[in-house]
Coordinates of C-alpha atoms and ligand atoms in Angstrom, one line a residue:
M860 CA 57.5 -11.9 -13.5
C861 CA 56.6 -14.0 -16.3
G862 CA 55.5 -17.9 -15.4
I863 CA 56.0 -21.3 -16.9
V864 CA 54.1 -24.4 -16.6
G865 CA 54.8 -27.7 -18.0
A866 CA 53.5 -31.1 -18.1
A867 CA 54.3 -34.6 -19.5
A868 CA 51.7 -37.1 -18.8
Q869 CA 49.4 -39.8 -20.0
R870 CA 46.5 -37.7 -19.8
N871 CA 45.4 -34.6 -21.6
V872 CA 47.3 -32.0 -19.6
T873 CA 45.5 -28.7 -20.8
K874 CA 43.5 -28.4 -17.5
I875 CA 46.8 -28.6 -15.8
L876 CA 48.4 -26.2 -17.7
V877 CA 45.7 -23.6 -17.6
E878 CA 45.2 -24.3 -13.7
G879 CA 49.1 -23.8 -13.2
L880 CA 48.9 -20.4 -15.0
K881 CA 46.0 -19.1 -13.1
R882 CA 48.0 -20.0 -10.0
L883 CA 51.3 -18.0 -11.4
E884 CA 49.2 -15.0 -12.6
Y885 CA 50.1 -13.0 -9.5
R886 CA 53.7 -12.9 -11.0
G887 CA 53.0 -11.3 -14.4
Y888 CA 49.9 -11.0 -16.5
D889 CA 49.8 -9.4 -19.5
S890 CA 49.1 -12.3 -21.7
A891 CA 49.2 -15.8 -21.7
G892 CA 49.5 -18.9 -23.9
L893 CA 50.1 -22.5 -24.1
A894 CA 51.1 -25.2 -26.5
V895 CA 50.3 -29.0 -26.6
I896 CA 51.3 -32.0 -28.9
C897 CA 48.9 -34.0 -29.9
D898 CA 48.9 -36.9 -32.8
Q899 CA 52.3 -35.7 -33.7
Q900 CA 50.9 -31.7 -34.0
L901 CA 51.7 -28.6 -32.3
T902 CA 48.7 -27.1 -31.1
L903 CA 49.0 -23.3 -29.8
R904 CA 46.6 -20.9 -28.0
K905 CA 47.1 -17.3 -26.8
A906 CA 45.2 -14.6 -25.3
L907 CA 45.8 -11.1 -24.5
G908 CA 45.1 -10.2 -20.8
K909 CA 44.3 -12.7 -17.8
V910 CA 44.6 -16.5 -18.2
A911 CA 40.7 -16.6 -18.0
G912 CA 40.8 -15.3 -21.7
L913 CA 43.0 -18.4 -22.6
E914 CA 40.9 -20.5 -20.9
E915 CA 37.7 -19.3 -22.7
K916 CA 39.6 -20.0 -25.9
C917 CA 40.6 -23.4 -24.7
I918 CA 37.0 -24.2 -24.2
A919 CA 35.6 -22.5 -27.3
N920 CA 38.2 -24.2 -29.5
P921 CA 39.7 -27.4 -27.4
V922 CA 42.9 -28.5 -27.1
K923 CA 44.2 -31.9 -26.1
G924 CA 47.8 -33.2 -25.5
V925 CA 49.8 -35.3 -23.2
V926 CA 52.8 -33.1 -23.3
G927 CA 52.7 -29.2 -23.1
I928 CA 54.1 -26.1 -21.9
A929 CA 52.2 -22.9 -20.9
H930 CA 53.4 -19.1 -20.0
T931 CA 52.1 -15.8 -18.3
R932 CA 53.9 -13.1 -19.9
W933 CA 55.2 -9.7 -18.3
A934 CA 56.6 -7.6 -21.0
T935 CA 60.0 -6.6 -21.4
H936 CA 60.7 -7.0 -24.9
G937 CA 58.1 -6.0 -27.2
K938 CA 54.4 -4.6 -26.0
P939 CA 51.8 -6.9 -24.5
S940 CA 50.0 -8.4 -27.7
E941 CA 49.1 -11.9 -28.9
L942 CA 52.0 -12.0 -31.3
N943 CA 54.5 -11.4 -28.6
A944 CA 52.8 -14.0 -26.0
H945 CA 54.6 -17.0 -25.3
P946 CA 55.3 -20.1 -26.3
H947 CA 57.0 -19.2 -29.3
S948 CA 57.4 -21.7 -32.1
S949 CA 59.7 -22.2 -34.9
D950 CA 58.3 -25.3 -37.2
H951 CA 58.1 -28.3 -34.8
I952 CA 59.3 -26.6 -31.8
A953 CA 57.9 -24.3 -28.9
V954 CA 59.4 -22.6 -26.3
V955 CA 58.3 -20.7 -23.2
H956 CA 60.9 -18.6 -21.5
N957 CA 61.3 -16.4 -18.2
G958 CA 64.2 -14.0 -18.1
I959 CA 66.1 -11.9 -20.7
I960 CA 68.4 -13.2 -23.4
E961 CA 70.8 -10.1 -23.5
N962 CA 72.7 -10.8 -26.9
H963 CA 69.3 -11.5 -28.7
A964 CA 70.0 -8.8 -31.3
Q965 CA 73.1 -10.4 -32.6
L966 CA 71.5 -14.0 -32.6
R967 CA 68.5 -12.7 -34.3
Q968 CA 70.6 -10.9 -37.2
R969 CA 72.3 -14.5 -37.6
L970 CA 69.1 -16.3 -37.8
R971 CA 67.6 -13.7 -40.3
N972 CA 70.7 -14.4 -42.4
Q973 CA 70.2 -17.9 -42.2
G974 CA 66.5 -17.1 -43.5
Y975 CA 64.2 -17.3 -40.5
E976 CA 61.6 -14.7 -40.2
F977 CA 60.7 -13.0 -36.9
V978 CA 56.8 -12.4 -36.5
S979 CA 57.3 -11.3 -32.6
E980 CA 59.4 -8.3 -30.9
T981 CA 60.4 -10.7 -28.2
D982 CA 64.0 -11.9 -27.2
T983 CA 62.5 -15.5 -27.0
E984 CA 61.4 -16.1 -30.7
V985 CA 65.3 -16.2 -31.1
I986 CA 65.4 -19.0 -28.8
S987 CA 62.7 -20.9 -30.7
H988 CA 64.6 -20.4 -34.2
L989 CA 68.2 -21.2 -32.7
L990 CA 66.9 -24.5 -31.3
H991 CA 65.3 -25.1 -34.7
S992 CA 68.4 -24.2 -36.6
L993 CA 70.4 -26.5 -34.2
Y994 CA 68.1 -29.5 -34.0
D995 CA 69.0 -31.6 -37.0
Q996 CA 72.7 -31.3 -36.4
A997 CA 72.3 -32.0 -32.7
G998 CA 69.9 -34.9 -33.1
S999 CA 67.7 -34.4 -29.9
L1000 CA 66.1 -31.6 -28.2
R1001 CA 68.4 -32.1 -25.5
E1002 CA 71.5 -31.3 -27.4
A1003 CA 69.9 -28.8 -29.3
L1004 CA 69.1 -26.9 -25.9
R1005 CA 72.6 -27.7 -24.4
L1006 CA 74.2 -26.0 -27.7
A1007 CA 71.7 -23.3 -27.7
I1008 CA 72.2 -22.1 -24.1
A1009 CA 76.0 -22.1 -24.6
E1010 CA 75.1 -18.9 -27.1
F1011 CA 72.9 -17.2 -24.5
D1012 CA 73.8 -14.0 -22.6
G1013 CA 71.7 -13.0 -19.9
A1014 CA 69.2 -15.1 -17.7
Y1015 CA 66.6 -17.8 -18.6
A1016 CA 64.3 -20.6 -17.4
L1017 CA 62.9 -22.3 -20.5
G1018 CA 60.7 -25.2 -21.3
V1019 CA 60.8 -26.4 -24.7
I1020 CA 58.9 -29.3 -26.6
S1021 CA 59.2 -30.5 -30.3
T1022 CA 56.6 -32.8 -32.4
R1023 CA 59.8 -34.9 -33.3
E1024 CA 59.8 -36.0 -29.5
P1025 CA 56.2 -35.9 -28.7
D1026 CA 56.7 -37.5 -25.0
T1027 CA 59.3 -35.3 -24.0
L1028 CA 59.6 -31.8 -22.4
V1029 CA 63.1 -30.2 -21.9
C1030 CA 63.8 -27.5 -19.7
A1031 CA 66.9 -25.4 -18.3
R1032 CA 67.8 -22.5 -16.0
S1033 CA 70.2 -19.7 -15.3
G1034 CA 69.4 -16.9 -13.1
S1035 CA 65.9 -17.4 -13.4
P1036 CA 64.3 -20.2 -11.0
L1037 CA 62.5 -23.8 -12.2
V1038 CA 61.4 -26.7 -10.4
V1039 CA 60.4 -30.2 -11.6
G1040 CA 57.5 -31.6 -10.2
V1041 CA 57.8 -35.1 -9.5
G1042 CA 54.2 -37.0 -9.9
F1043 CA 53.1 -40.5 -10.3
E1044 CA 53.7 -41.3 -13.9
E1045 CA 53.5 -38.1 -15.0
N1046 CA 55.8 -34.8 -14.3
F1047 CA 55.9 -31.3 -14.5
I1048 CA 57.7 -28.3 -14.8
A1049 CA 57.0 -24.7 -13.1
S1050 CA 59.0 -21.3 -12.3
D1051 CA 57.2 -21.4 -9.1
P1052 CA 56.1 -24.8 -7.0
L1053 CA 52.9 -23.0 -6.3
A1054 CA 51.8 -23.6 -9.9
L1055 CA 51.7 -27.2 -9.3
R1056 CA 50.3 -27.9 -5.8
Q1057 CA 47.1 -28.9 -7.5
V1058 CA 49.1 -32.3 -8.8
T1059 CA 51.8 -32.8 -6.8
D1060 CA 53.9 -31.9 -3.6
R1061 CA 57.2 -33.2 -4.7
F1062 CA 59.7 -31.0 -6.2
I1063 CA 63.3 -30.9 -7.6
Y1064 CA 64.9 -27.4 -7.4
L1065 CA 66.9 -27.0 -10.5
E1066 CA 70.3 -25.5 -9.9
E1067 CA 72.2 -22.7 -12.0
G1068 CA 72.9 -24.2 -15.4
D1069 CA 70.9 -27.1 -14.9
L1070 CA 69.3 -28.9 -17.9
A1071 CA 66.6 -31.7 -17.6
V1072 CA 64.5 -33.9 -19.8
V1073 CA 61.4 -34.7 -18.6
T1074 CA 58.7 -37.3 -19.7
A1075 CA 55.6 -38.8 -17.8
A1076 CA 58.1 -41.9 -16.8
N1077 CA 61.4 -40.2 -16.1
I1078 CA 63.2 -37.4 -15.2
E1079 CA 67.1 -36.8 -16.0
I1080 CA 68.8 -33.8 -14.9
F1081 CA 72.2 -32.7 -16.3
E1082 CA 74.5 -30.3 -14.7
Q1083 CA 76.2 -27.1 -16.9
S1084 CA 79.0 -29.6 -17.9
G1085 CA 76.5 -32.2 -19.3
K1086 CA 77.2 -34.6 -16.6
P1087 CA 74.2 -36.2 -15.6
V1088 CA 73.3 -35.3 -11.7
T1089 CA 71.3 -36.5 -8.9
R1090 CA 69.3 -33.7 -7.3
P1091 CA 67.3 -34.1 -3.9
V1092 CA 63.4 -34.4 -4.2
D1093 CA 61.9 -32.1 -1.4
R1094 CA 58.2 -32.5 -0.1
I1095 CA 56.4 -29.4 0.3
T1096 CA 54.5 -29.7 3.8
E1097 CA 52.5 -26.3 3.8
T1098 CA 48.8 -26.5 2.7
D1099 CA 47.2 -25.1 -0.2
E1100 CA 45.4 -22.6 1.6
A1101 CA 47.7 -19.7 0.2
S1102 CA 46.2 -19.8 -3.1
D1103 CA 42.7 -19.4 -1.8
K1104 CA 41.2 -16.0 -0.7
G1105 CA 38.7 -17.7 1.5
Q1106 CA 36.4 -15.0 3.2
Y1107 CA 38.3 -12.4 1.6
R1108 CA 37.6 -10.1 -1.5
H1109 CA 41.4 -9.9 -2.2
F1110 CA 44.4 -11.9 -1.4
M1111 CA 45.8 -8.6 -0.4
L1112 CA 43.3 -7.9 2.1
K1113 CA 43.6 -11.7 3.4
E1114 CA 47.5 -11.0 3.7
I1115 CA 46.8 -7.9 5.8
H1116 CA 44.6 -9.7 8.2
E1117 CA 47.0 -12.8 8.4
Q1118 CA 49.6 -10.8 10.2
T1119 CA 48.7 -11.4 13.8
R1120 CA 49.2 -15.2 13.0
V1121 CA 52.2 -14.6 10.9
L1122 CA 54.1 -12.5 13.1
R1123 CA 53.7 -15.0 16.1
N1124 CA 55.2 -17.9 13.3
T1125 CA 58.0 -15.3 12.9
L1126 CA 58.8 -15.4 16.4
Q1127 CA 57.9 -19.2 17.5
G1128 CA 60.8 -21.2 18.8
R1129 CA 63.1 -18.2 18.2
V1130 CA 62.7 -16.1 21.3
S1131 CA 62.4 -17.1 25.0
K1132 CA 60.6 -14.7 27.2
T1133 CA 63.5 -12.6 27.6
A1134 CA 66.2 -13.5 24.8
V1135 CA 66.5 -14.3 21.3
L1136 CA 67.6 -18.2 20.9
D1137 CA 71.0 -18.5 19.6
G1138 CA 70.2 -21.3 17.4
C1139 CA 67.6 -19.8 15.0
F1140 CA 70.4 -18.6 12.5
G1141 CA 71.8 -22.0 12.5
T1142 CA 75.0 -23.8 13.7
D1143 CA 77.2 -21.8 11.4
A1144 CA 76.0 -18.9 12.8
Q1145 CA 77.7 -18.3 16.2
T1146 CA 81.4 -18.3 14.8
I1147 CA 80.4 -15.7 12.2
F1148 CA 78.4 -13.6 14.2
D1149 CA 81.1 -13.2 16.8
Q1150 CA 83.1 -11.6 14.1
V1151 CA 80.7 -8.9 12.9
E1152 CA 81.6 -5.2 13.2
A1153 CA 79.6 -3.9 10.4
V1154 CA 76.5 -4.6 8.5
Q1155 CA 75.7 -4.0 4.8
I1156 CA 71.9 -4.5 3.9
L1157 CA 70.5 -4.8 0.1
A1158 CA 67.2 -5.1 -1.2
C1159 CA 64.8 -3.8 -3.6
G1160 CA 61.4 -2.0 -3.4
T1161 CA 59.5 -3.0 0.2
S1162 CA 62.5 -5.3 1.3
Y1163 CA 64.6 -2.1 0.9
H1164 CA 62.3 -0.1 3.3
A1165 CA 62.8 -3.1 6.0
G1166 CA 66.4 -2.8 5.4
M1167 CA 66.2 1.3 6.0
I1168 CA 64.4 0.6 9.1
A1169 CA 66.6 -2.1 10.2
R1170 CA 69.7 0.4 9.9
Y1171 CA 68.2 2.4 12.8
W1172 CA 67.7 -0.4 15.0
F1173 CA 71.3 -1.7 14.2
E1174 CA 73.1 1.6 15.0
D1175 CA 70.3 2.9 17.7
W1176 CA 70.2 -0.5 19.6
A1177 CA 73.3 -2.5 18.8
G1178 CA 76.0 0.3 18.0
I1179 CA 76.8 -1.8 14.9
P1180 CA 77.6 0.5 11.8
C1181 CA 75.0 -0.5 9.2
A1182 CA 74.8 0.7 5.5
V1183 CA 71.7 0.0 3.4
E1184 CA 71.4 0.3 -0.4
V1185 CA 69.2 -0.4 -3.3
A1186 CA 70.7 -3.9 -5.2
S1187 CA 70.2 -2.5 -8.4
E1188 CA 72.4 0.5 -7.6
Y1189 CA 75.1 -1.1 -5.4
R1190 CA 75.7 -4.0 -8.1
Y1191 CA 76.9 -1.5 -10.7
R1192 CA 79.4 0.5 -8.3
K1193 CA 82.7 -0.1 -6.7
S1194 CA 82.0 -0.3 -3.1
V1195 CA 84.6 -0.4 -0.1
V1196 CA 84.0 -3.3 2.2
R1197 CA 85.3 -2.6 5.9
P1198 CA 86.5 -5.6 7.6
N1199 CA 84.0 -8.3 9.5
T1200 CA 81.2 -6.7 7.1
L1201 CA 78.1 -9.1 7.1
F1202 CA 76.4 -8.8 3.9
V1203 CA 72.6 -9.1 4.6
S1204 CA 70.3 -9.3 1.6
I1205 CA 66.1 -8.9 2.4
S1206 CA 63.7 -10.5 0.0
Q1207 CA 60.2 -11.6 -0.1
S1208 CA 60.9 -13.9 -3.3
G1209 CA 64.4 -14.8 -3.0
E1210 CA 64.8 -14.5 -6.6
T1211 CA 64.8 -10.9 -7.1
A1212 CA 67.5 -10.7 -9.9
D1213 CA 69.2 -7.5 -8.5
T1214 CA 69.6 -8.7 -5.2
L1215 CA 70.7 -12.0 -6.4
A1216 CA 73.3 -10.2 -8.5
A1217 CA 74.3 -7.9 -5.3
L1218 CA 75.1 -11.2 -3.6
R1219 CA 76.8 -12.8 -6.4
G1220 CA 78.7 -10.0 -6.9
S1221 CA 79.8 -9.5 -3.2
R1222 CA 81.7 -13.0 -3.0
E1223 CA 84.9 -11.4 -4.2
S1224 CA 84.4 -8.1 -2.2
G1225 CA 85.7 -9.5 1.0
Y1226 CA 82.6 -9.8 3.1
L1227 CA 82.9 -11.8 6.6
A1228 CA 79.8 -13.8 5.1
S1229 CA 76.5 -13.7 3.6
L1230 CA 73.1 -13.8 5.5
T1231 CA 69.6 -13.4 3.7
V1232 CA 66.2 -12.8 5.6
C1233 CA 63.6 -14.2 3.1
N1234 CA 60.4 -15.8 2.9
V1235 CA 60.9 -18.7 0.3
A1236 CA 63.1 -21.5 1.4
N1237 CA 64.9 -23.3 -1.5
S1238 CA 64.9 -19.8 -3.5
S1239 CA 68.3 -18.8 -5.0
L1240 CA 69.2 -16.2 -2.3
V1241 CA 68.6 -18.8 0.2
R1242 CA 70.7 -21.6 -1.4
E1243 CA 73.4 -18.9 -2.1
S1244 CA 73.8 -17.3 1.3
D1245 CA 75.9 -18.4 4.1
L1246 CA 73.3 -18.1 6.5
S1247 CA 69.3 -17.6 6.2
L1248 CA 66.9 -16.7 8.4
M1249 CA 63.2 -17.4 7.1
T1250 CA 60.2 -14.9 7.8
L1251 CA 57.9 -17.8 7.8
A1252 CA 55.2 -15.5 6.4
G1253 CA 53.6 -18.3 4.2
P1254 CA 53.2 -17.4 0.1
E1255 CA 52.2 -14.0 -0.3
I1256 CA 50.0 -13.7 -3.7
G1257 CA 49.2 -10.0 -3.6
V1258 CA 51.7 -8.1 -5.8
A1259 CA 51.7 -5.7 -3.0
S1260 CA 54.0 -6.9 0.0
T1261 CA 52.4 -6.6 3.4
K1262 CA 52.8 -9.8 5.4
A1263 CA 56.2 -10.2 3.9
F1264 CA 57.4 -6.7 5.0
T1265 CA 56.3 -7.0 8.6
S1266 CA 57.8 -10.3 9.3
Q1267 CA 61.0 -9.1 7.5
L1268 CA 60.9 -6.3 10.3
V1269 CA 60.4 -9.2 13.0
A1270 CA 63.0 -11.2 11.6
L1271 CA 65.5 -8.1 11.2
Q1272 CA 64.7 -7.4 14.9
L1273 CA 66.2 -10.8 16.0
L1274 CA 69.2 -10.3 13.7
V1275 CA 69.9 -7.0 15.4
I1276 CA 69.3 -8.6 18.8
A1277 CA 71.6 -11.3 18.2
L1278 CA 74.4 -9.4 16.8
G1279 CA 73.8 -6.7 19.3
K1280 CA 74.3 -8.7 22.4
R1281 CA 77.6 -9.5 21.2
A1282 CA 78.3 -5.9 20.8
A1283 CA 77.0 -3.0 22.8
M1284 CA 73.4 -4.3 23.8
S1285 CA 72.9 -5.3 27.4
R1286 CA 70.8 -8.4 28.7
E1287 CA 68.3 -5.7 30.0
T1288 CA 68.0 -4.1 26.5
E1289 CA 67.5 -7.4 24.9
A1290 CA 64.7 -8.5 27.4
E1291 CA 62.9 -5.2 26.8
L1292 CA 63.2 -5.5 23.1
V1293 CA 61.8 -9.5 23.4
A1294 CA 59.1 -8.4 25.6
A1295 CA 57.9 -5.9 23.2
L1296 CA 57.9 -8.2 20.4
H1297 CA 55.7 -10.8 22.4
Q1298 CA 53.4 -7.9 22.6
L1299 CA 53.3 -7.0 19.0
P1300 CA 50.7 -9.9 17.4
G1301 CA 48.1 -8.9 20.3
L1302 CA 48.8 -5.2 19.3
C1303 CA 48.3 -6.0 15.7
E1304 CA 45.0 -7.6 16.2
Q1305 CA 43.8 -4.7 18.0
V1306 CA 44.8 -2.6 15.0
L1307 CA 43.2 -4.3 12.1
A1308 CA 40.0 -4.3 14.4
L1309 CA 39.9 -0.8 13.5
D1310 CA 39.7 -1.5 9.7
S1311 CA 36.2 0.2 9.1
Q1312 CA 37.4 3.6 10.4
I1313 CA 40.2 3.3 7.6
V1314 CA 37.5 2.7 5.0
R1315 CA 36.3 6.1 5.9
I1316 CA 39.7 7.9 5.8
S1317 CA 40.2 6.4 2.5
E1318 CA 37.0 8.1 0.8
A1319 CA 39.0 11.3 1.0
F1320 CA 41.9 9.8 -1.3
T1321 CA 40.0 8.4 -4.4
E1322 CA 39.6 11.7 -6.4
K1323 CA 43.3 12.9 -5.5
K1324 CA 46.0 12.8 -8.0
N1325 CA 48.9 13.2 -5.4
A1326 CA 49.5 12.4 -1.8
L1327 CA 52.7 13.1 0.6
F1328 CA 53.5 10.8 3.3
L1329 CA 55.8 12.1 6.3
G1330 CA 57.4 10.7 9.2
R1331 CA 60.8 11.2 10.9
G1332 CA 63.5 9.1 12.0
V1333 CA 62.7 5.1 12.0
D1334 CA 59.0 6.2 11.0
Y1335 CA 60.3 7.6 7.4
P1336 CA 60.9 4.5 5.8
I1337 CA 57.2 3.5 7.1
A1338 CA 56.1 6.7 5.2
M1339 CA 57.9 5.5 2.1
E1340 CA 56.3 2.3 2.5
G1341 CA 53.0 3.8 3.1
A1342 CA 53.6 5.9 -0.3
L1343 CA 54.7 2.8 -2.2
K1344 CA 51.7 0.6 -1.2
L1345 CA 49.3 3.6 -2.4
K1346 CA 50.9 4.4 -5.5
E1347 CA 51.4 0.5 -6.7
I1348 CA 47.7 -0.4 -6.3
S1349 CA 45.7 2.9 -6.2
Y1350 CA 47.9 4.6 -9.2
I1351 CA 47.8 7.9 -7.0
H1352 CA 51.3 9.6 -7.3
A1353 CA 52.5 9.3 -3.6
E1354 CA 55.8 10.4 -2.1
A1355 CA 57.2 10.3 0.9
Y1356 CA 59.5 12.7 2.8
P1357 CA 61.2 13.0 6.2
A1358 CA 59.1 15.8 7.7
G1359 CA 62.0 17.9 8.4
E1360 CA 62.7 18.1 4.7
L1361 CA 59.3 19.6 3.9
K1362 CA 60.5 23.4 3.8
H1363 CA 63.5 22.4 1.8
G1364 CA 61.0 22.1 -1.3
P1365 CA 57.9 19.8 -1.2
L1366 CA 55.8 22.2 0.9
A1367 CA 55.7 24.0 -2.5
L1368 CA 53.3 21.4 -3.4
V1369 CA 50.9 21.5 -0.3
D1370 CA 47.6 23.3 -0.9
D1371 CA 43.9 22.3 0.0
D1372 CA 44.3 19.8 -2.6
M1373 CA 46.9 17.8 -1.3
P1374 CA 46.3 15.0 1.4
V1375 CA 49.4 14.6 3.7
V1376 CA 49.9 11.3 5.9
A1377 CA 51.9 11.4 9.0
V1378 CA 53.2 8.7 10.9
A1379 CA 53.3 10.0 14.5
P1380 CA 54.2 7.5 17.3
N1381 CA 54.8 9.2 20.8
N1382 CA 58.5 9.1 20.5
E1383 CA 61.2 11.7 20.9
L1384 CA 60.8 13.1 17.6
L1385 CA 56.9 13.8 18.2
E1386 CA 57.3 17.6 18.9
K1387 CA 59.4 17.9 16.3
L1388 CA 57.0 16.5 13.9
K1389 CA 54.1 18.4 15.1
S1390 CA 56.2 21.4 14.2
N1391 CA 56.4 20.0 10.6
L1392 CA 52.8 19.2 10.5
E1393 CA 51.8 22.8 11.5
E1394 CA 53.6 23.9 8.4
V1395 CA 51.2 21.8 6.5
Q1396 CA 48.4 22.8 8.2
A1397 CA 49.0 26.6 7.7
R1398 CA 49.1 26.0 3.9
G1399 CA 45.5 24.5 3.8
G1400 CA 47.2 20.9 3.5
K1401 CA 44.5 18.0 4.5
L1402 CA 46.3 16.0 7.1
F1403 CA 45.8 12.4 8.1
V1404 CA 47.8 11.7 11.3
F1405 CA 48.2 8.1 12.3
A1406 CA 49.1 8.8 16.0
D1407 CA 49.7 7.4 19.2
E1408 CA 46.3 7.6 21.5
S1409 CA 48.3 9.8 23.8
A1410 CA 50.0 12.2 21.1
G1411 CA 47.8 14.7 21.7
F1412 CA 46.7 15.3 18.1
M1413 CA 43.0 16.6 17.6
N1414 CA 40.2 16.4 14.9
D1415 CA 39.5 19.5 12.9
G1416 CA 38.2 20.4 9.7
N1417 CA 41.6 19.8 8.1
T1418 CA 43.1 17.2 10.3
T1419 CA 41.8 13.6 10.8
V1420 CA 43.2 11.7 13.5
F1421 CA 43.5 8.0 13.6
N1422 CA 44.4 6.8 17.1
L1423 CA 46.7 3.7 17.5
P1424 CA 47.0 1.8 20.9
H1425 CA 50.0 2.7 22.9
A1426 CA 52.9 0.6 22.0
P1427 CA 56.5 0.1 22.8
L1428 CA 58.4 2.4 20.7
S1429 CA 60.6 -0.7 19.2
I1430 CA 57.9 -2.5 17.5
A1431 CA 55.9 0.9 16.8
P1432 CA 57.1 1.1 13.2
I1433 CA 55.6 -2.5 12.6
L1434 CA 52.4 -1.5 14.2
Y1435 CA 52.0 1.8 12.0
T1436 CA 52.6 0.1 8.7
L1437 CA 49.2 -1.8 9.2
P1438 CA 46.8 1.3 9.1
L1439 CA 48.5 2.5 5.7
Q1440 CA 48.4 -0.8 4.1
L1441 CA 44.7 -0.8 4.7
L1442 CA 44.6 2.7 3.5
A1443 CA 46.3 1.9 0.2
Y1444 CA 44.1 -1.2 0.0
H1445 CA 40.7 0.8 0.6
V1446 CA 41.5 3.6 -1.7
A1447 CA 42.4 1.0 -4.5
V1448 CA 38.9 -0.8 -4.0
L1449 CA 37.1 2.5 -4.0
K1450 CA 39.0 3.3 -7.3
G1451 CA 38.2 0.0 -8.7
T1452 CA 41.7 -0.8 -9.7
D1453 CA 43.3 -4.5 -9.6
V1454 CA 44.4 -4.9 -6.4
D1455 CA 46.0 -8.1 -6.4
Q1456 CA 47.5 -7.7 -9.8
P1457 CA 48.5 -4.2 -10.4
R1458 CA 49.0 -2.8 -13.9
N1459 CA 52.8 -2.9 -15.2
L1460 CA 53.9 -4.8 -12.0
A1461 CA 55.0 -8.4 -11.2
K1462 CA 55.3 -10.1 -7.7
S1463 CA 58.5 -11.8 -8.3
V1464 CA 61.1 -9.6 -10.3
T1465 CA 63.4 -11.9 -12.2
V1466 CA 65.1 -9.8 -14.6
E1467 CA 67.3 -6.8 -13.8
Ligands
AGP1596 C1 56.2 -4.4 -2.9 O1 54.7 -4.2 -2.4 C2 56.9 -4.6 -4.3 N1 55.7 -5.1 -5.2 C3 58.3 -4.6 -4.5 O2 58.6 -3.4 -4.3 C4 58.9 -5.8 -4.0 O3 59.0 -5.7 -2.6 C5 60.3 -5.8 -4.7 O4 60.4 -6.1 -5.8 C6 61.4 -6.8 -3.9 O5 60.6 -8.1 -4.0 P1 61.5 -9.2 -3.1 O6 61.3 -8.9 -1.6 O7 60.9 -10.6 -3.4 O8 62.9 -9.4 -3.3

């Protein structure tokens, strides 16, 4: 979603702000802007489009200042335009904002009645005028911000500066993430630590309702009640390589190829040769796990697909009833929770607003406990769940989730086994599943080596407007994930169906202009799938079958077969994801779309 960077230093901070924005651009990117204070003057620069445009403006017309705030915007209220880009100012005050102020219309009306004029269509402009209206009576930026946030309904992470306090940056968060970066005689704020890795490796994660006053020399934090509070400083040890594409043309391709290493990481220290190590869920897990009788999974997008796959595993391998739901739906309906149900959220970012709201809403619903499968340590979901299992995929920059998804699947297998062996799973089954997991990284490497064959297949898709993806059983959610990847980065309309559903409607769409992708490991549903694919062939559909080498598919004029090495069935869904990711990637490259930052999308969806 939108990104925030801010700095208070003794040097010109413009470059730090622009570099920070570039690192955040993957989160949301229709426009960018910054504001700095120099010689008691507020200077603003804004540009529509990429941060590079803002950078050019700052070079053509240089800006200097020792305190500043900056923002990349992903439009929620008002179209992408320079006028709607942040920062928004009101006389001596400038504001950057992530989130949504839900009662902006009422506040706007009140401020209009007081004589304020609005130049943008954003909810954020309400904040700058409200702060201005409160400042004189409040006597300080900190107090004005405290009074203002008491009036907001909704979610926010805010950075604010004023020429009346030219050395100070104030910030606050509720519902949207914000960190303070701790430097040497300079300090920073950002919505994601990644934005500040060029200037510091020490971070304070602000808690819900926190407000902070940041100068070059000092950081003061106040909790919601207004009481000063000390928050721990965490040192991030990860290298900075995540923000570098290395030899790859796009982050997405780099992240696809990282999967061999990433999946080894996810497993490391968590499995022996034959078993899942009990300690990997933390010390509190044992007593909770012993009581689990059912699982409810909540997630969005790709993470939801991971949850759908885990449902098959929970019920098939562990005999544990499992329900899966999209978080944005679940949070607004009444649900009946069975006794001893574990609430499991899945999220790459750990900040997805709907998933977080589902977790928060679940607290009064009678769940046994909550567990999150997440990629970002210190994210809100991790901090607010009773238990967490980190996927250890490393920062994922491409908006299209790739390595985060496969590492979620591995982490979910660990969870299924850990719970399963307390239920219906035998030691032999556990040993078989773990042995298969050990084979997974090597098999991924073999599949990724076939990349050039996928480039050839992808040529058949570039002129197409639609595509169908088919799978059966546990491979149906893999087909859904393949379709999501294709639509989000190539903008080809792609839908997934359980292959058995084809004749109940979608078959009407099949003709010789419709590419149909099938996920076909050699499992117990293969023959059923083959019959469904014959229905496609009979209508002249162009079939692209990703199949086990022993599945017996043959290439012909209308059928292209991509053979995958034979793999244990328990890990096949993870393996079959890789060629579908590569297919979407190569189609997008051939079409010339913006692979890492597809239109209208954001990496971390912190608004509902
Ligand atoms: C994946 O390619 C997507 N861009 C998107 O569906 C994503 O998975 C979804 O927004 C959930 O994000 P999360 O995993 O960070 O919660």
